[in-house]
Coordinates of C-alpha atoms in Angstrom, one line a residue:
X182 CA 0.0 0.0 0.0
X183 CA 1.5 3.4 -1.0
X184 CA 2.3 5.7 1.8
X185 CA 1.1 9.3 2.2
X186 CA 4.4 10.8 1.0
X187 CA 4.2 8.9 -2.3
X188 CA 0.6 10.0 -2.8
X189 CA 1.4 13.6 -2.1
X190 CA 4.3 13.4 -4.5
X191 CA 2.1 12.0 -7.3
X192 CA -0.5 14.6 -6.5
X193 CA 2.0 17.5 -6.8
X194 CA 3.5 16.1 -10.0
X195 CA 0.2 15.4 -11.8
X196 CA -2.8 17.3 -10.3
X197 CA -1.3 20.7 -9.5
X198 CA 0.1 21.4 -13.0
X199 CA -3.3 20.4 -14.5
X200 CA -5.2 22.7 -12.2
X201 CA -2.9 25.6 -13.0
X202 CA -3.1 25.0 -16.8
X203 CA -6.9 24.8 -16.7
X204 CA -7.1 27.9 -14.6
X205 CA -4.9 29.9 -16.9
X206 CA -6.8 28.6 -19.9
X207 CA -10.2 29.5 -18.6
X208 CA -9.0 32.9 -17.4
X209 CA -7.6 33.6 -20.9
X210 CA -11.0 32.7 -22.4
X211 CA -12.7 35.3 -20.1
X212 CA -10.0 38.0 -20.7
X213 CA -10.2 37.6 -24.5
X214 CA -14.0 37.7 -24.5
X215 CA -13.8 40.9 -22.3
X216 CA -11.4 42.5 -24.7
X217 CA -13.6 41.6 -27.6
X218 CA -16.6 43.4 -25.9
X219 CA -18.3 40.6 -24.0
X220 CA -18.4 41.5 -20.3
X221 CA -20.1 38.3 -19.2
X222 CA -17.1 36.4 -17.9
X223 CA -15.9 39.5 -16.0
X224 CA -19.3 40.0 -14.4
X225 CA -19.3 36.4 -13.3
X226 CA -15.8 36.7 -11.8
X227 CA -14.2 34.3 -14.2
X228 CA -11.3 36.6 -15.3
X229 CA -9.1 35.5 -12.4
X230 CA -6.3 33.1 -11.7
X231 CA -8.2 31.8 -8.6
X232 CA -9.2 28.2 -9.7
X233 CA -12.4 28.1 -7.6
X234 CA -14.6 30.3 -9.8
X235 CA -13.8 28.0 -12.7
X236 CA -14.9 24.8 -11.0
X237 CA -18.1 23.2 -12.2
X238 CA -19.5 20.7 -9.7
X239 CA -20.5 18.2 -12.4
X240 CA -17.9 18.6 -15.1
X241 CA -14.9 19.3 -12.8
X242 CA -15.6 17.1 -9.8
X243 CA -18.4 14.5 -10.3
X244 CA -17.7 13.3 -13.8
X245 CA -13.9 12.9 -13.5
X246 CA -14.5 11.1 -10.1
X247 CA -17.0 8.7 -11.7
X248 CA -14.7 8.0 -14.6
X249 CA -11.8 7.3 -12.3
X250 CA -13.9 5.0 -10.0
X251 CA -15.7 3.2 -12.7
X252 CA -12.7 3.1 -15.2
X253 CA -15.1 3.8 -18.0
X254 CA -15.4 6.6 -20.6
X255 CA -17.1 7.0 -23.9
X256 CA -16.2 7.9 -27.4
X257 CA -17.5 7.3 -30.9
X258 CA -15.8 4.8 -33.0
X259 CA -13.8 6.0 -36.0
X260 CA -14.8 4.9 -39.4
X261 CA -12.7 2.0 -40.8
X262 CA -12.6 0.1 -44.0
X263 CA -11.5 -3.5 -44.3
X264 CA -9.2 -4.3 -47.2

């Protein structure tokens, strides 16, 4: 069974950079929209580097947790042609 130090190391290596990248990405969306004349993201407090305003309970928490726990996902099959 992995110890707490190994878990924290994996968390810092994988999860923290992902959260930072998503936060920068979403803040950039809001900033560009604001500069193009759409104040919606700024009014909703999404033009920020604070990750909490960008979290959606279903898409950010529940769906990834379900996919990790159930080890399932979905996608559509690509077309193929047999020779």
